[in-house]
Amino acid sequence: MNCERHNRNLSALLDGRLGRREEARLRHHLADCRRCASDLEEIKRSRDLLRALPDPEPSPDFWKETYRSIRTVQMTQRRRRTRMAGRYAVYTALALVLAAAVLIPRSPEIRIPPIRRTAVTTLNPDALVALLASFETEIPLADSGSLGYAHTSGIASDWANDHQLDIQ
Amino acid sequence: MLSAVKSLRQSDAERFEHLVREHEAGIYRVAFRLCGNRDDTEDLVQETLLEAFRAFNRFRIGSHFDRWVYRIMRNTHIDRVRRKPKCRVESLDSNFATQTDAQCARDVPARHSEPDLRLMARTLDGPIQKALDDLPEDFKAVVILSDIEELTYEEISRIIGCPIGTVRSRLHRGRTILKDRLKCYARI
């Protein structure tokens, strides 16, 4: 039992990780216990072997390819960041537009009357007289039975009177 | 403004590459001892470094870059081992079958009057790696970081993410298993 406990501390002794008292106790035990002393020696030897192992050689182009992969990842990251930035800009603009639509109070509706287009014609008096003359129709007067004629230029004759035109 | 941000990013990538170049040997060595063969090692190193590059903004300037990469590597390796069905993941409590002296006697090289440790390690690289490969992952990482990379218990504890007491006990158990496996060589 005592030997087991001491044996567990052999690695720590080797690495100088034991307290002074503990180390003294273990060294005292090692002086008497051949098994633990032998274990310590073997652990030390195998540790020394591990430390003396040669460095493994990588494939000829291994590091070149590794650095190339790292640069590819870097490019991908940059592209992704740019894409994300663009996407965020669009989302932000949309959010602002939506927020503006919701938050800004609506102004009363303003109705704009339709524009009326009117045709403007200019008539000179002579042409107008000729026009009015063409309105003259000869209608027999039924009541008189005579062959008298009446001017029935209607609106045209009224308009002519108003404008002091002589229509005969 | 944009060009300043761009140059900052560029310098980040360059700084990362510079740091990797400084620690190439250690990074490859740890990966190789964890995996045991070149193909898996190179996959692990690439995966680890790409992961590290993506997380480089979390790396604290002034801290040890190699320790930071080892932590990522260790997690990446554990994930890979779990993903690979053919890999054997052993319980820490399982009894570890050890080779008998008779089994490994065939591999023992000729005795030298004054054995050169480095030469012996080179000669025994295969059997030592085999013994490492057979260690449970938790023990293996601690043994590699302590006995090959010569990190302190505190550094290993931060890399593995466990208390120093656990590092100490895992290291001792790992070394004991290795010692039993390498007994016949260690006696030379």
Short mmCIF file of C-alpha atoms in Angstrom, two decimals:
data_model
loop_
_atom_site.label_atom_id
_atom_site.label_comp_id
_atom_site.label_asym_id
_atom_site.label_seq_id
_atom_site.Cartn_x
_atom_site.Cartn_y
_atom_site.Cartn_z
CA MET A 1 0.00 0.00 0.00
CA ASN A 2 2.78 2.36 0.98
CA CYS A 3 4.72 1.28 -2.08
CA GLU A 4 1.69 1.99 -4.34
CA ARG A 5 1.37 5.53 -3.01
CA HIS A 6 5.08 6.20 -3.49
CA ASN A 7 5.02 4.67 -6.97
CA ARG A 8 2.34 7.14 -8.05
CA ASN A 9 4.74 9.97 -7.26
CA LEU A 10 7.62 8.72 -9.41
CA SER A 11 6.72 10.88 -12.43
CA ALA A 12 6.31 13.95 -10.26
CA LEU A 13 9.72 13.28 -8.70
CA LEU A 14 11.23 13.02 -12.15
CA ASP A 15 9.71 16.37 -13.12
CA GLY A 16 10.69 18.06 -9.85
CA ARG A 17 7.04 18.57 -8.90
CA LEU A 18 7.14 17.19 -5.35
CA GLY A 19 7.37 19.23 -2.19
CA ARG A 20 10.55 18.97 -0.16
CA ARG A 21 9.07 16.69 2.51
CA GLU A 22 7.32 14.46 0.02
CA GLU A 23 10.47 14.15 -2.04
CA ALA A 24 12.52 13.24 1.01
CA ARG A 25 10.02 10.55 1.96
CA LEU A 26 10.02 9.10 -1.56
CA ARG A 27 13.81 9.10 -1.79
CA HIS A 28 13.93 7.31 1.52
CA HIS A 29 11.49 4.73 0.16
CA LEU A 30 13.48 4.33 -3.06
CA ALA A 31 16.58 3.48 -1.07
CA ASP A 32 14.74 0.47 0.34
CA CYS A 33 12.40 -0.52 -2.53
CA ARG A 34 14.11 -2.06 -5.55
CA ARG A 35 10.88 -2.30 -7.51
CA CYS A 36 10.10 1.44 -7.26
CA ALA A 37 13.75 2.33 -7.93
CA SER A 38 13.67 0.16 -11.05
CA ASP A 39 10.36 1.71 -12.17
CA LEU A 40 11.82 5.17 -11.76
CA GLU A 41 14.81 4.24 -13.88
CA GLU A 42 12.63 2.75 -16.63
CA ILE A 43 10.29 5.71 -16.69
CA LYS A 44 13.27 8.00 -16.97
CA ARG A 45 14.74 5.95 -19.82
CA SER A 46 11.53 5.88 -21.81
CA ARG A 47 11.07 9.62 -21.26
CA ASP A 48 14.61 10.22 -22.50
CA LEU A 49 13.88 8.09 -25.56
CA LEU A 50 10.79 10.18 -26.33
CA ARG A 51 12.79 13.39 -25.98
CA ALA A 52 15.45 12.06 -28.32
CA LEU A 53 13.02 11.13 -31.09
CA PRO A 54 13.93 12.69 -34.43
CA ASP A 55 11.72 15.36 -35.96
CA PRO A 56 9.41 13.87 -38.59
CA GLU A 57 9.83 15.15 -42.15
CA PRO A 58 6.78 16.63 -43.88
CA SER A 59 5.98 16.01 -47.57
CA PRO A 60 8.02 18.25 -49.89
CA ASP A 61 5.23 20.73 -50.73
CA PHE A 62 3.28 20.37 -47.54
CA TRP A 63 3.92 23.82 -46.04
CA LYS A 64 3.56 25.57 -49.39
CA GLU A 65 0.14 23.98 -49.85
CA THR A 66 -0.83 24.77 -46.27
CA TYR A 67 -0.03 28.47 -46.66
CA ARG A 68 -1.94 28.50 -49.94
CA SER A 69 -4.99 27.03 -48.17
CA ILE A 70 -4.73 29.70 -45.48
CA ARG A 71 -4.64 32.44 -48.12
CA THR A 72 -7.67 30.90 -49.84
CA VAL A 73 -9.58 30.97 -46.57
CA GLN A 74 -8.56 34.59 -46.11
CA MET A 75 -9.88 35.50 -49.58
CA THR A 76 -13.13 33.65 -48.90
CA GLN A 77 -13.53 35.45 -45.60
CA ARG A 78 -13.01 38.82 -47.28
CA ARG A 79 -15.50 38.04 -50.02
CA ARG A 80 -18.04 36.85 -47.47
CA ARG A 81 -17.53 40.01 -45.38
CA THR A 82 -18.06 42.20 -48.44
CA ARG A 83 -21.19 40.27 -49.38
CA MET A 84 -22.50 40.50 -45.85
CA ALA A 85 -21.79 44.23 -45.72
CA GLY A 86 -23.75 44.73 -48.96
CA ARG A 87 -26.60 42.63 -47.68
CA TYR A 88 -26.69 44.54 -44.40
CA ALA A 89 -26.75 47.83 -46.30
CA VAL A 90 -29.77 46.69 -48.31
CA TYR A 91 -31.54 45.40 -45.20
CA THR A 92 -30.84 48.65 -43.36
CA ALA A 93 -32.18 50.73 -46.24
CA LEU A 94 -35.32 48.60 -46.39
CA ALA A 95 -35.78 48.86 -42.64
CA LEU A 96 -35.42 52.64 -42.80
CA VAL A 97 -37.99 52.91 -45.58
CA LEU A 98 -40.41 50.72 -43.65
CA ALA A 99 -39.82 52.66 -40.45
CA ALA A 100 -40.39 55.93 -42.29
CA ALA A 101 -43.63 54.60 -43.78
CA VAL A 102 -44.92 53.54 -40.38
CA LEU A 103 -43.67 56.37 -38.22
CA ILE A 104 -44.10 59.53 -40.32
CA PRO A 105 -47.76 60.86 -39.96
CA ARG A 106 -49.73 61.09 -43.16
CA SER A 107 -50.58 64.59 -44.51
CA PRO A 108 -54.22 65.32 -45.60
CA GLU A 109 -54.99 64.36 -49.11
CA ILE A 110 -54.71 67.14 -51.63
CA ARG A 111 -56.97 66.89 -54.61
CA ILE A 112 -55.79 68.41 -57.76
CA PRO A 113 -58.66 69.34 -60.10
CA PRO A 114 -58.39 68.02 -63.60
CA ILE A 115 -57.16 70.49 -66.10
CA ARG A 116 -59.87 71.54 -68.54
CA ARG A 117 -58.76 72.20 -71.96
CA THR A 118 -60.85 74.67 -73.94
CA ALA A 119 -60.58 75.32 -77.59
CA VAL A 120 -60.15 78.96 -78.37
CA THR A 121 -61.17 80.12 -81.75
CA THR A 122 -60.89 83.55 -83.12
CA LEU A 123 -63.36 84.77 -85.58
CA ASN A 124 -63.18 87.96 -87.50
CA PRO A 125 -66.43 89.87 -87.95
CA ASP A 126 -66.63 89.30 -91.71
CA ALA A 127 -66.33 85.57 -91.36
CA LEU A 128 -68.89 85.65 -88.62
CA VAL A 129 -71.36 87.56 -90.78
CA ALA A 130 -70.87 85.00 -93.51
CA LEU A 131 -71.46 82.20 -91.04
CA LEU A 132 -74.63 83.77 -89.71
CA ALA A 133 -75.89 84.34 -93.19
CA SER A 134 -75.51 80.65 -93.89
CA PHE A 135 -77.83 79.96 -90.91
CA GLU A 136 -80.66 81.83 -92.58
CA THR A 137 -83.33 79.44 -93.71
CA GLU A 138 -86.44 80.32 -95.40
CA ILE A 139 -89.36 78.73 -93.62
CA PRO A 140 -92.90 79.48 -94.88
CA LEU A 141 -95.12 80.99 -92.19
CA ALA A 142 -97.99 78.57 -91.81
CA ASP A 143 -100.37 80.95 -90.05
CA SER A 144 -100.28 83.78 -92.49
CA GLY A 145 -100.54 81.58 -95.46
CA SER A 146 -98.56 84.16 -97.19
CA LEU A 147 -95.23 83.72 -98.64
CA GLY A 148 -93.63 85.83 -95.93
CA TYR A 149 -90.39 84.68 -94.57
CA ALA A 150 -89.07 84.89 -91.09
CA HIS A 151 -85.53 84.96 -89.98
CA THR A 152 -85.01 81.80 -87.90
CA SER A 153 -81.45 82.05 -87.32
CA GLY A 154 -82.27 81.42 -83.59
CA ILE A 155 -79.31 81.66 -81.34
CA ALA A 156 -77.23 83.07 -84.07
CA SER A 157 -79.54 86.06 -84.57
CA ASP A 158 -79.65 86.70 -80.80
CA TRP A 159 -75.88 86.57 -80.62
CA ALA A 160 -75.72 88.95 -83.61
CA ASN A 161 -78.12 91.41 -81.97
CA ASP A 162 -76.10 91.34 -78.81
CA HIS A 163 -73.07 92.18 -80.76
CA GLN A 164 -74.85 94.82 -82.80
CA LEU A 165 -74.43 93.04 -86.03
CA ASP A 166 -76.81 93.72 -88.79
CA ILE A 167 -78.32 90.54 -90.01
CA GLN A 168 -80.90 90.78 -92.71
CA MET B 1 -10.70 54.22 -43.76
CA LEU B 2 -11.45 51.19 -45.91
CA SER B 3 -7.83 50.88 -46.95
CA ALA B 4 -6.76 51.06 -43.30
CA VAL B 5 -9.09 48.20 -42.40
CA LYS B 6 -7.86 46.29 -45.44
CA SER B 7 -4.22 46.71 -44.48
CA LEU B 8 -5.02 45.69 -40.90
CA ARG B 9 -6.58 42.48 -42.20
CA GLN B 10 -3.65 41.85 -44.47
CA SER B 11 -1.23 42.29 -41.63
CA ASP B 12 -3.30 39.85 -39.56
CA ALA B 13 -2.94 37.19 -42.23
CA GLU B 14 0.75 37.94 -42.61
CA ARG B 15 1.26 37.87 -38.85
CA PHE B 16 -0.47 34.52 -38.66
CA GLU B 17 1.70 33.07 -41.40
CA HIS B 18 4.80 34.48 -39.74
CA LEU B 19 3.89 32.87 -36.41
CA VAL B 20 3.18 29.53 -38.06
CA ARG B 21 6.55 29.64 -39.82
CA GLU B 22 8.23 30.19 -36.46
CA HIS B 23 6.55 27.13 -34.95
CA GLU B 24 6.31 24.85 -38.00
CA ALA B 25 8.54 22.14 -36.56
CA GLY B 26 6.77 21.89 -33.20
CA ILE B 27 3.30 21.96 -34.75
CA TYR B 28 4.19 19.20 -37.20
CA ARG B 29 5.97 17.16 -34.52
CA VAL B 30 3.06 17.16 -32.07
CA ALA B 31 0.61 16.35 -34.85
CA PHE B 32 2.80 13.51 -36.07
CA ARG B 33 3.13 11.99 -32.60
CA LEU B 34 -0.62 12.26 -32.10
CA CYS B 35 -1.49 10.66 -35.45
CA GLY B 36 1.41 8.28 -36.04
CA ASN B 37 1.48 8.62 -39.84
CA ARG B 38 2.21 11.33 -42.38
CA ASP B 39 -1.17 11.46 -44.16
CA ASP B 40 -3.21 11.91 -41.00
CA THR B 41 -0.61 14.30 -39.63
CA GLU B 42 -0.81 16.60 -42.62
CA ASP B 43 -4.60 16.55 -42.61
CA LEU B 44 -4.58 17.36 -38.90
CA VAL B 45 -2.07 20.20 -39.27
CA GLN B 46 -4.00 21.78 -42.14
CA GLU B 47 -7.34 21.47 -40.38
CA THR B 48 -5.86 22.86 -37.17
CA LEU B 49 -4.20 25.82 -38.85
CA LEU B 50 -7.29 26.74 -40.85
CA GLU B 51 -9.32 26.57 -37.65
CA ALA B 52 -6.70 28.66 -35.88
CA PHE B 53 -6.69 31.22 -38.68
CA ARG B 54 -10.46 31.60 -38.50
CA ALA B 55 -10.16 32.15 -34.74
CA PHE B 56 -7.03 34.30 -34.94
CA ASN B 57 -8.88 37.39 -33.71
CA ARG B 58 -9.25 35.57 -30.36
CA PHE B 59 -5.52 34.96 -30.03
CA ARG B 60 -4.00 37.23 -27.39
CA ILE B 61 -0.88 38.94 -28.69
CA GLY B 62 2.01 38.19 -26.38
CA SER B 63 0.83 34.72 -25.36
CA HIS B 64 2.45 31.56 -26.71
CA PHE B 65 1.23 30.92 -30.24
CA ASP B 66 2.36 27.27 -30.26
CA ARG B 67 0.45 26.47 -27.03
CA TRP B 68 -2.64 28.11 -28.48
CA VAL B 69 -2.32 26.03 -31.65
CA TYR B 70 -1.76 22.84 -29.62
CA ARG B 71 -5.03 23.43 -27.81
CA ILE B 72 -6.88 23.76 -31.11
CA MET B 73 -4.98 20.78 -32.48
CA ARG B 74 -5.84 18.62 -29.52
CA ASN B 75 -9.56 19.39 -29.86
CA THR B 76 -9.44 18.89 -33.62
CA HIS B 77 -7.66 15.58 -33.15
CA ILE B 78 -10.21 14.34 -30.62
CA ASP B 79 -13.02 15.29 -33.03
CA ARG B 80 -11.30 13.44 -35.85
CA VAL B 81 -10.76 10.34 -33.73
CA ARG B 82 -14.43 10.36 -32.77
CA ARG B 83 -15.48 10.78 -36.40
CA LYS B 84 -13.31 7.91 -37.55
CA PRO B 85 -15.03 4.62 -36.73
CA LYS B 86 -11.93 2.56 -37.40
CA CYS B 87 -9.98 4.35 -34.67
CA ARG B 88 -9.95 2.70 -31.28
CA VAL B 89 -11.02 4.95 -28.41
CA GLU B 90 -10.28 3.29 -25.09
CA SER B 91 -11.72 4.03 -21.71
CA LEU B 92 -9.31 5.53 -19.23
CA ASP B 93 -10.31 2.78 -16.80
CA SER B 94 -9.67 -0.13 -19.13
CA ASN B 95 -6.86 -2.51 -18.36
CA PHE B 96 -4.02 -1.97 -20.69
CA ALA B 97 -2.59 -5.11 -22.21
CA THR B 98 1.16 -4.87 -22.38
CA GLN B 99 3.61 -6.65 -24.57
CA THR B 100 5.67 -9.31 -22.95
CA ASP B 101 9.42 -9.21 -23.03
CA ALA B 102 9.39 -12.22 -25.33
CA GLN B 103 7.11 -10.42 -27.82
CA CYS B 104 9.28 -7.37 -28.20
CA ALA B 105 12.59 -9.19 -27.93
CA ARG B 106 12.54 -9.73 -31.68
CA ASP B 107 12.67 -5.96 -32.26
CA VAL B 108 15.54 -5.25 -29.91
CA PRO B 109 18.48 -3.88 -31.86
CA ALA B 110 22.01 -5.03 -31.24
CA ARG B 111 23.52 -3.78 -28.00
CA HIS B 112 26.06 -1.02 -28.15
CA SER B 113 28.80 -0.64 -25.64
CA GLU B 114 28.01 3.08 -25.40
CA PRO B 115 24.53 3.53 -26.73
CA ASP B 116 23.85 6.89 -28.28
CA LEU B 117 20.38 7.83 -27.10
CA ARG B 118 19.59 9.85 -30.21
CA LEU B 119 20.66 7.08 -32.53
CA MET B 120 18.71 4.59 -30.48
CA ALA B 121 15.62 6.80 -30.58
CA ARG B 122 15.99 7.08 -34.35
CA THR B 123 16.29 3.31 -34.62
CA LEU B 124 13.36 2.76 -32.31
CA ASP B 125 11.17 5.48 -33.75
CA GLY B 126 8.72 2.90 -35.13
CA PRO B 127 8.23 0.87 -31.93
CA ILE B 128 8.09 4.02 -29.80
CA GLN B 129 5.46 5.54 -32.10
CA LYS B 130 3.54 2.26 -31.98
CA ALA B 131 3.60 2.39 -28.19
CA LEU B 132 2.38 6.00 -28.31
CA ASP B 133 -0.39 5.09 -30.78
CA ASP B 134 -1.62 2.44 -28.38
CA LEU B 135 -2.02 4.92 -25.53
CA PRO B 136 -5.52 6.20 -24.79
CA GLU B 137 -5.90 9.69 -26.35
CA ASP B 138 -6.00 11.55 -23.02
CA PHE B 139 -2.76 9.97 -21.84
CA LYS B 140 -1.09 10.32 -25.21
CA ALA B 141 -1.64 14.08 -25.48
CA VAL B 142 -0.25 14.66 -21.98
CA VAL B 143 2.80 12.45 -22.57
CA ILE B 144 3.58 14.11 -25.92
CA LEU B 145 3.24 17.63 -24.54
CA SER B 146 5.31 16.81 -21.48
CA ASP B 147 7.99 14.45 -22.73
CA ILE B 148 8.39 15.53 -26.35
CA GLU B 149 7.49 19.22 -26.20
CA GLU B 150 8.72 19.59 -22.60
CA LEU B 151 5.85 21.81 -21.51
CA THR B 152 5.10 22.44 -17.83
CA TYR B 153 2.14 20.91 -16.01
CA GLU B 154 0.49 24.34 -15.97
CA GLU B 155 0.81 24.77 -19.72
CA ILE B 156 -0.49 21.25 -20.36
CA SER B 157 -3.37 21.89 -18.01
CA ARG B 158 -4.37 24.97 -20.02
CA ILE B 159 -4.03 23.13 -23.34
CA ILE B 160 -5.97 20.06 -22.27
CA GLY B 161 -8.42 22.03 -20.15
CA CYS B 162 -8.15 19.99 -16.98
CA PRO B 163 -6.71 20.53 -13.47
CA ILE B 164 -2.99 20.13 -12.79
CA GLY B 165 -3.69 17.11 -10.57
CA THR B 166 -5.32 15.38 -13.54
CA VAL B 167 -2.33 16.21 -15.73
CA ARG B 168 -0.03 14.74 -13.12
CA SER B 169 -1.99 11.50 -12.77
CA ARG B 170 -2.54 11.08 -16.53
CA LEU B 171 1.12 11.69 -17.17
CA HIS B 172 2.15 9.09 -14.63
CA ARG B 173 -0.30 6.52 -15.95
CA GLY B 174 0.73 7.21 -19.54
CA ARG B 175 4.40 6.96 -18.70
CA THR B 176 3.86 3.74 -16.79
CA ILE B 177 2.13 2.17 -19.78
CA LEU B 178 4.87 3.39 -22.11
CA LYS B 179 7.53 2.15 -19.73
CA ASP B 180 5.97 -1.32 -19.78
CA ARG B 181 5.79 -1.24 -23.57
CA LEU B 182 9.32 0.01 -23.98
CA LYS B 183 10.80 -1.96 -21.10
CA CYS B 184 12.89 -4.15 -23.33
CA TYR B 185 14.31 -1.12 -25.18
CA ALA B 186 14.78 1.04 -22.14
CA ARG B 187 17.01 -1.60 -20.57
CA ILE B 188 19.49 -1.41 -23.40
#
